[in-house]
Coordinates of C-alpha atoms and ligand atoms in Angstrom, one line a residue:
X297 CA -44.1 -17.2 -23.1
X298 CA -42.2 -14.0 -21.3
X299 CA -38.8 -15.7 -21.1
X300 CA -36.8 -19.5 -21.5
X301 CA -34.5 -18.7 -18.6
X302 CA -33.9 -16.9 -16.0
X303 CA -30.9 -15.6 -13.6
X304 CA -31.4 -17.5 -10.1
X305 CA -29.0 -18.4 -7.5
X306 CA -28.8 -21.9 -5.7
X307 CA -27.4 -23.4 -2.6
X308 CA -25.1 -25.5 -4.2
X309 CA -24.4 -27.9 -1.3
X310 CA -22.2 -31.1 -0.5
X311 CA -22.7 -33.2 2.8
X312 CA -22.5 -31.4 6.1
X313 CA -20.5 -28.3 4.7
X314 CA -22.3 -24.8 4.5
X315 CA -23.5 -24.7 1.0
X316 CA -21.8 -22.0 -1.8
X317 CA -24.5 -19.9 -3.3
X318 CA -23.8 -20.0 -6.7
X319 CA -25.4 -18.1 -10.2
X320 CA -27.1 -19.9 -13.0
X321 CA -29.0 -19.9 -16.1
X322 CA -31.9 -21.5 -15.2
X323 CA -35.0 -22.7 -17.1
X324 CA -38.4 -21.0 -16.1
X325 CA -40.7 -23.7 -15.7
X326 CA -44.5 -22.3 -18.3
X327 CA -47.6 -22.7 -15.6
X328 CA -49.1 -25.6 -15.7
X329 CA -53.0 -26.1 -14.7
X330 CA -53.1 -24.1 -11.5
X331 CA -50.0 -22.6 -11.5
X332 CA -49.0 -19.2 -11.9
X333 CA -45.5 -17.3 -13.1
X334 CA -44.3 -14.4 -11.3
X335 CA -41.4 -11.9 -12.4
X336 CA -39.8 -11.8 -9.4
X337 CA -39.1 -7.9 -8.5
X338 CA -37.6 -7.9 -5.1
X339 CA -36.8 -10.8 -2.3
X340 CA -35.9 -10.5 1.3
X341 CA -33.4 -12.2 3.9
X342 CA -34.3 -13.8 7.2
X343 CA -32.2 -14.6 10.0
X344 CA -33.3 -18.5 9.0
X345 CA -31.3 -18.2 5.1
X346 CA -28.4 -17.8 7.2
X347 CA -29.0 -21.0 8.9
X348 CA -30.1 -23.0 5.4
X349 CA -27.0 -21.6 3.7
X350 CA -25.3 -22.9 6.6
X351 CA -26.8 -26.7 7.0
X352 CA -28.3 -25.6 10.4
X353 CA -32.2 -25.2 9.7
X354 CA -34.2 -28.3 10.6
X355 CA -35.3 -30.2 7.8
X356 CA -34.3 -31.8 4.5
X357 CA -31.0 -30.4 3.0
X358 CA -31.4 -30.4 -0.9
X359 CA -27.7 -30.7 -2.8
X360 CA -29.4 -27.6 -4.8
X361 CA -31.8 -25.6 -3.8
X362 CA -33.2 -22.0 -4.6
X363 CA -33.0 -20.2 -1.3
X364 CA -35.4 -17.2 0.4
X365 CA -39.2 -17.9 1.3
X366 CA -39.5 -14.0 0.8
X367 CA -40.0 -12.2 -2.6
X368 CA -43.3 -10.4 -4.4
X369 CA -43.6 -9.5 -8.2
X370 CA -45.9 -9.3 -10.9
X371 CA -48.0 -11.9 -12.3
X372 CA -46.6 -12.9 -16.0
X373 CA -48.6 -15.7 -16.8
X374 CA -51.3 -18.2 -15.5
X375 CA -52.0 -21.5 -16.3
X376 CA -55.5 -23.4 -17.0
X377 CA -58.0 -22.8 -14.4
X378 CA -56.7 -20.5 -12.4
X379 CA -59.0 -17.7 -10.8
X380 CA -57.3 -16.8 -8.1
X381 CA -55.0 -14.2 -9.9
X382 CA -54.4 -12.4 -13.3
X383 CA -51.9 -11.3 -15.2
X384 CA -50.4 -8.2 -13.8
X385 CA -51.5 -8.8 -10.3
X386 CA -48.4 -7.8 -7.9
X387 CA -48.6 -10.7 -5.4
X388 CA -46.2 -12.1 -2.9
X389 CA -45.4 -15.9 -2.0
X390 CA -46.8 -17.5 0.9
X391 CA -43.6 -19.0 3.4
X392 CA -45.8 -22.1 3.7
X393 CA -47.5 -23.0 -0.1
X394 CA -49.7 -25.8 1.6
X395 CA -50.9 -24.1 4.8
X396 CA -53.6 -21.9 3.5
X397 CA -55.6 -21.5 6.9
X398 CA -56.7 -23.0 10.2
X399 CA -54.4 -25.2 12.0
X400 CA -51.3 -26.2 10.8
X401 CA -50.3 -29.9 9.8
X402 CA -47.2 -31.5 10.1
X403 CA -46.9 -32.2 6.5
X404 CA -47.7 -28.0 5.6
X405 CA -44.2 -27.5 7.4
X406 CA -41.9 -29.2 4.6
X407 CA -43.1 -27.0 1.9
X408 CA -41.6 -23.8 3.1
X409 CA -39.9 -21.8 0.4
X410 CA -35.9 -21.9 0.1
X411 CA -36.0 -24.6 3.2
X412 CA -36.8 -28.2 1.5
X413 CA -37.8 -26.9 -1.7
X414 CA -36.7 -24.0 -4.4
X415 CA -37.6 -20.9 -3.1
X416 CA -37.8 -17.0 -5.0
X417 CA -34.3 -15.9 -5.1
X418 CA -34.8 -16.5 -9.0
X419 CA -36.3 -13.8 -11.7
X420 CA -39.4 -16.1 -12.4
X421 CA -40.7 -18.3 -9.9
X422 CA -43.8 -20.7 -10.8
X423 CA -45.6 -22.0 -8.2
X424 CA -49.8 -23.1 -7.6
X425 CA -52.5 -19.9 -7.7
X426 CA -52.7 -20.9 -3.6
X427 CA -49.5 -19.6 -2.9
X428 CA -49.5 -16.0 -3.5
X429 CA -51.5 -13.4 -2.1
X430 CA -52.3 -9.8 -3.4
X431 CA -50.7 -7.0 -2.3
X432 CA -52.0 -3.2 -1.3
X433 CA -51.0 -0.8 -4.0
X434 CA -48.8 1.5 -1.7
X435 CA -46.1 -1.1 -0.9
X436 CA -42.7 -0.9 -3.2
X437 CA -41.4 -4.2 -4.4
X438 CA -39.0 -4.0 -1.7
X439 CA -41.3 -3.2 0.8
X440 CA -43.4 -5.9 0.2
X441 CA -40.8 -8.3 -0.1
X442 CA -40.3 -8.1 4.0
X443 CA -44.0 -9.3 4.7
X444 CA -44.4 -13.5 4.3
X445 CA -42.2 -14.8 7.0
X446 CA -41.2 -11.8 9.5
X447 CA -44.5 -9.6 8.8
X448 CA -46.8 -13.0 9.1
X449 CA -44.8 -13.9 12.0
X450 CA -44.7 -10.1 13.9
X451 CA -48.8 -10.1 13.2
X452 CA -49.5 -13.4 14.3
X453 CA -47.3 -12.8 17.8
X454 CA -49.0 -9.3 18.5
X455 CA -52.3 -10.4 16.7
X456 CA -54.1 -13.3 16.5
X457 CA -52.4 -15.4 18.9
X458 CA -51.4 -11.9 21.5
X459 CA -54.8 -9.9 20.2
X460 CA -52.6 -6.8 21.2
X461 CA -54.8 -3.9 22.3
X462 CA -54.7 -0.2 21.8
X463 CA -52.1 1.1 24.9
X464 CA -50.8 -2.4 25.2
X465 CA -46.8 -2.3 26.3
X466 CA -45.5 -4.5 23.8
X467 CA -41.5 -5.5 24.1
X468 CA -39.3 -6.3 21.2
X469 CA -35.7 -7.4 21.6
X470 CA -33.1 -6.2 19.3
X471 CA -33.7 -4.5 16.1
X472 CA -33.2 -6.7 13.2
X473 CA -36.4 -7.9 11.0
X474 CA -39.3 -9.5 13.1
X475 CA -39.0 -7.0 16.0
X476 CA -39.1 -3.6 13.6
X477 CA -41.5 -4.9 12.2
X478 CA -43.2 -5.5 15.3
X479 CA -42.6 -1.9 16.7
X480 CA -44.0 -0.5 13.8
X481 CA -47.2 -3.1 13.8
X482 CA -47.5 -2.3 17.5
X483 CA -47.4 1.6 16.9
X484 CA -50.2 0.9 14.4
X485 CA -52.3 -1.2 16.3
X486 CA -52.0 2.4 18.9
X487 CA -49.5 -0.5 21.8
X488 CA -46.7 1.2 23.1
X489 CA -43.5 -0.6 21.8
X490 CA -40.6 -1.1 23.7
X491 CA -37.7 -2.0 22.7
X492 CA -34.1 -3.2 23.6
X493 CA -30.9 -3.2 21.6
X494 CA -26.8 -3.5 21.9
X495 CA -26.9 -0.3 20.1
X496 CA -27.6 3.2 21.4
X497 CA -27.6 4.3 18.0
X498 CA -29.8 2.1 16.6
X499 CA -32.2 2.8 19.7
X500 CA -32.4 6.4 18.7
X501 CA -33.9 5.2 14.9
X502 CA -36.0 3.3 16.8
X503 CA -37.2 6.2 18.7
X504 CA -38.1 8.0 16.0
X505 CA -40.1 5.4 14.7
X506 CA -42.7 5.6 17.2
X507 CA -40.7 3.5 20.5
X508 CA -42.0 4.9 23.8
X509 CA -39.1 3.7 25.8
X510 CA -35.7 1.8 24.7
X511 CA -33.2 -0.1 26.8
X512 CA -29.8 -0.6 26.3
X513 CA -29.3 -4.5 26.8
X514 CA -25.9 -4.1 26.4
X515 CA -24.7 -1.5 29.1
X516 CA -28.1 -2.2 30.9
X517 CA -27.3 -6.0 31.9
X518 CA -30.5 -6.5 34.4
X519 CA -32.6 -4.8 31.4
X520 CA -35.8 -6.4 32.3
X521 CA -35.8 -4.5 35.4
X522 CA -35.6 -1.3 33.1
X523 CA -38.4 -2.8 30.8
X524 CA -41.0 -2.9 33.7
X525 CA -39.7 0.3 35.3
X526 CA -41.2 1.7 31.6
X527 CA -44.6 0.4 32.2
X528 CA -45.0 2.0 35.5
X529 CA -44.2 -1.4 37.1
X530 CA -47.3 -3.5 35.8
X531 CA -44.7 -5.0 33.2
X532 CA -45.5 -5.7 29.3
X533 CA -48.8 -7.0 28.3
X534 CA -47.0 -8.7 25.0
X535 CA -43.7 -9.8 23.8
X536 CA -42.4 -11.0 20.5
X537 CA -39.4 -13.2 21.7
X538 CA -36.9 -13.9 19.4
X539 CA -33.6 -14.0 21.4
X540 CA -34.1 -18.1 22.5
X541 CA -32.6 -19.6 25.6
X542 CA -30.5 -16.2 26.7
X543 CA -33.0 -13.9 26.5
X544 CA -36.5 -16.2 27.6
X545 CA -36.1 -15.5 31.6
X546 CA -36.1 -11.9 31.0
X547 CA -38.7 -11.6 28.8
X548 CA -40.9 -13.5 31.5
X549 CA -39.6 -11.1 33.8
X550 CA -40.8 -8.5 32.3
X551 CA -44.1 -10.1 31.8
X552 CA -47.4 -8.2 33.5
X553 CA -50.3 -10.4 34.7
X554 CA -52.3 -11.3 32.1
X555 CA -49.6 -10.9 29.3
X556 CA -48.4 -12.9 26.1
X557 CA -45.1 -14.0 24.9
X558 CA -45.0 -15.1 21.6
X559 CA -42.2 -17.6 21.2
X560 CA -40.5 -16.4 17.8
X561 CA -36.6 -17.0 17.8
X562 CA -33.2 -18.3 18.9
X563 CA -30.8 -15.2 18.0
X564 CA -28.9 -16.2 21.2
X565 CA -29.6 -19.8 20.8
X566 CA -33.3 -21.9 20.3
X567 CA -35.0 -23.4 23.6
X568 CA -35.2 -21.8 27.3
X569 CA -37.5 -23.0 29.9
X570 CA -41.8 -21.7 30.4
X571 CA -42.1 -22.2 34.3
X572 CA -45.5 -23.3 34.5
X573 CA -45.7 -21.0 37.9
X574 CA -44.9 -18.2 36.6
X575 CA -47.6 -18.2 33.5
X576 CA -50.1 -19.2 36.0
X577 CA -49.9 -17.2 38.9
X578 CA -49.8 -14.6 36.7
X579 CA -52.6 -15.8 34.2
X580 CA -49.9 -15.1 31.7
X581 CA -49.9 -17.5 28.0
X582 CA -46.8 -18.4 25.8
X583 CA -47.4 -19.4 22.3
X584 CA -45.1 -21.1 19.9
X585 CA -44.8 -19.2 16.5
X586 CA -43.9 -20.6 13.1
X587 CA -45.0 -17.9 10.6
X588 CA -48.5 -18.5 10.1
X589 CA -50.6 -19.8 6.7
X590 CA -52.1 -17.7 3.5
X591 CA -55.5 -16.4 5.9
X592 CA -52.6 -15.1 8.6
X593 CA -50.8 -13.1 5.3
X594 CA -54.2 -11.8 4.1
X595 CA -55.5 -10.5 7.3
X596 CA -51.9 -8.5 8.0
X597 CA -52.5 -7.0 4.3
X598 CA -55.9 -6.2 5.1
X599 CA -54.4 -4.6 8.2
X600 CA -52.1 -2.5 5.6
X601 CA -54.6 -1.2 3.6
X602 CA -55.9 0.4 6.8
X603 CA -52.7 1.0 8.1
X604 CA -50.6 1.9 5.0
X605 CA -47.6 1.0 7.5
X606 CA -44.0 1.2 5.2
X607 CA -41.7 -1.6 6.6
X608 CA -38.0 -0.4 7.4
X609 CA -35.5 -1.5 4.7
X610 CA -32.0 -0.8 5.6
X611 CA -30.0 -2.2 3.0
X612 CA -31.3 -3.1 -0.8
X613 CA -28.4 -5.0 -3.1
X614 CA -28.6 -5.6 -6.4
X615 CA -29.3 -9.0 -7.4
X616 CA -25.3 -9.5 -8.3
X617 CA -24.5 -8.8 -5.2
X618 CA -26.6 -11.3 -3.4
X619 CA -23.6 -12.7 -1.6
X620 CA -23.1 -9.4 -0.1
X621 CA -26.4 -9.7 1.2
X622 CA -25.9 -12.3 3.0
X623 CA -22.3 -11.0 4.5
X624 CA -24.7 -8.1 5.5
X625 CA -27.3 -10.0 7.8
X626 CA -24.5 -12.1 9.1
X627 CA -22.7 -9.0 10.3
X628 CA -26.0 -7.9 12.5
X629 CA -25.0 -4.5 11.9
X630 CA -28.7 -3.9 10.3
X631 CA -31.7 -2.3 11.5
X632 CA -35.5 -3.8 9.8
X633 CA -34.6 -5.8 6.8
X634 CA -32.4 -6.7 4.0
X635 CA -33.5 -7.3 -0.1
X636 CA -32.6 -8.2 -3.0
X637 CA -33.5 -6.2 -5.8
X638 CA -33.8 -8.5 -8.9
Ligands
LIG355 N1 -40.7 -18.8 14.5 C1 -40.8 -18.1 13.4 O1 -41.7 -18.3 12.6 C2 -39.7 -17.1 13.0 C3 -39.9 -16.2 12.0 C4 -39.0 -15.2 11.7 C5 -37.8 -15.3 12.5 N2 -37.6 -16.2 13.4 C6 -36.4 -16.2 14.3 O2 -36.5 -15.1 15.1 C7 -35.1 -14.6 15.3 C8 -35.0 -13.2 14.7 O3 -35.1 -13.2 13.3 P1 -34.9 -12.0 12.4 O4 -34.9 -12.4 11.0 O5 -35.7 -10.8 12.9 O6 -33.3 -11.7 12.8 P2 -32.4 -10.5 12.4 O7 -33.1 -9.6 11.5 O8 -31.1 -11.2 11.9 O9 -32.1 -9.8 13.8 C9 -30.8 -9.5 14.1 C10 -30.8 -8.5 15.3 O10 -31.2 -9.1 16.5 C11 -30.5 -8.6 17.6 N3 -29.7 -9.8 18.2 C12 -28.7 -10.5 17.7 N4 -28.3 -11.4 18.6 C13 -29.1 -11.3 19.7 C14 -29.2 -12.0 20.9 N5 -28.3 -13.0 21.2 N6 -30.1 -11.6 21.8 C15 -30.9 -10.6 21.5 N7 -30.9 -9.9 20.3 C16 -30.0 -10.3 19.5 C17 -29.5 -7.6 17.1 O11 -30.1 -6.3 17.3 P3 -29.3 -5.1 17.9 O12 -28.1 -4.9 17.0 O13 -30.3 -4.0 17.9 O14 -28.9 -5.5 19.3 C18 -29.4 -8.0 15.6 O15 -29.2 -6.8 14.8 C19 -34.2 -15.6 14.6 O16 -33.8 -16.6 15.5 C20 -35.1 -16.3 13.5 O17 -34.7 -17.5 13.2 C21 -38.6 -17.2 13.7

């Protein structure tokens, strides 16, 4: 037995107010048949903790819950009858445990990690051998740590639903997790990303990792115009949309015949409308994304091991300073991703 307890944080949370993340002892739970205890080395935030912290993310509300869907570790101990991993495997969990592959069910949605139940912002997390994957040797902890809901969701955007091809144009808005993740997916699939941002500083970091054109969608209001004008006029063969109702009619805009937006986000707020013209006179498809299942995770990691691609980590706290973490993303001052080093 490694350890009785553990440092974890909760959502500590009464009625309708945001919840207070709090710090406690907490007992780590042996494996049981099936399961398997991970040492927790590193977690990451999403854009979606902020809205659990807050009360605003669909779903059940726990009075305490462990928050984050993202971390990876090592392998500790395994319970009876597992064969899926060993001890001292590095694995990271899957953002849906029940959705292992093929189509999703409605009942798959509830068990995503740090929304209706605990989640790996905790030293040792136990869950079943299904819901962790193996990771390639060349990631960090930290770098790892980025991949189950933003890598999964990037990949399933550009790849299996957008089946993104080599010189694709492929648009990202903003630069926060899913869409530098998505530049630097699209530079290794050989697409050319481009990609927008309030920030001319943060367009020239984006630059260097491999952007072939960047809009300023601040000083540049009519920026899809600008976004087509950098394909030559044919306009973006994919789009990872995660800017919601504001952003939607300019990422169609910017669409080219026969192109894909995957429908990711609601930065400026979720919704928008899909004008069924539009799609079909260009032969053009929109497909709704919620991170994908354990097969989605595998075949991005068996893109990685290809494509030993490092994701972009701007900020990593220590795990005392979690609440800083979260002060962090809700600033938006970062560029890629935000962990927790535990
Ligand atoms: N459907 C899914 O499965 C799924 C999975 C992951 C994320 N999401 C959603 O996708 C969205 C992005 O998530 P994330 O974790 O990547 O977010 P994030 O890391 O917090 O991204 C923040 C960045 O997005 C840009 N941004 C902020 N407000 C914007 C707006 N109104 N319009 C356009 N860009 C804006 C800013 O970039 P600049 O500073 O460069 O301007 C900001 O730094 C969120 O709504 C999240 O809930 C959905």
């Amino acid at each position: 037995m490694p350890t009785e307890t553990c440092r974890q944080y909760q959502l500590q949370r009464n009625g309708d107010a945001p919840a207070v993340l709090t710090r406690v002892d907490a007992p780590v739970r042996q494996p049981g048949t099936h399961e398997v205890l991970v040492r927790v080395h590193a977690v990451s935030l999403n854009r979606r903790d902020a809205y659990v912290k807050l009360g605003q993310y669909p779903g059940p509300k726990p009075a305490t819950l462990v928050p984050l869907s993202d971390g990876a570790g090592e392998v500790v101990a395994t319970g009876a009858g597992v064969t899926r991993v060993r001890t001292g495997d590095r694995v990271a969990a899957i953002f849906f445990p029940q959705w292992l592959e093929g189509r999703p069910r409605p009942e798959y949605m509830g068990s995503a990690l740090g929304g209706g139940v605990d989640g790996m912002l905790s030293q040792y997390v136990t869950l079943n051998e299904n819901a962790w994957v193996k990771l390639p040797e060349y990631l960090s902890w930290e770098e790892a740590a980025t991949l189950p809901c933003a890598g999964v969701t990037a990949w399933n955007g550009l790849m299996t639903r957008g089946r993104t091809r080599p010189g694709d144009y492929v648009l990202l808005l903003g630069t926060g997790g899913v869409s530098i993740l998505g530049l630097q997916l699209a530079r290794a699939l050989d697409a050319r990303p481009i990609i927008t941002s309030s920030s001319d500083e943060k367009l020239e970091r984006a630059r260097k990792l491999g952007a072939a054109a960047t809009v300023n969608c601040r000083t540049t209001l009519d920026w899809d115009q600008a976004v087509r004008a950098a394909t030559g006029g044919i306009g973006v063969q994919q789009a990872l949309e995660v800017g919601g109702k504001d952003t939607l009619p300019r990422t169609l805009a910017s669409l080219g015949a026969g192109g894909h937006v995957a429908l990711i986000g609601g930065l400026s707020s979720f919704g928008g409308e899909i004008p069924a013209g539009v799609l079909m006179g260009s032969n053009a498809t929109a497909s709704g994304i919620y991170v994908g299942s354990r097969a989605d995770f595998e075949a991005l990691l068996g893109f990685l091991e290809k494509h030993p691609v490092r994701p972009v980590i701007d900020r990593v706290f220590a795990f005392d300073d979690a609440a800083a973490a979260y002060d962090y993303l809700d600033s938006g001052n970062l560029f890629g991703k935000v962990v927790i080093r535990l």
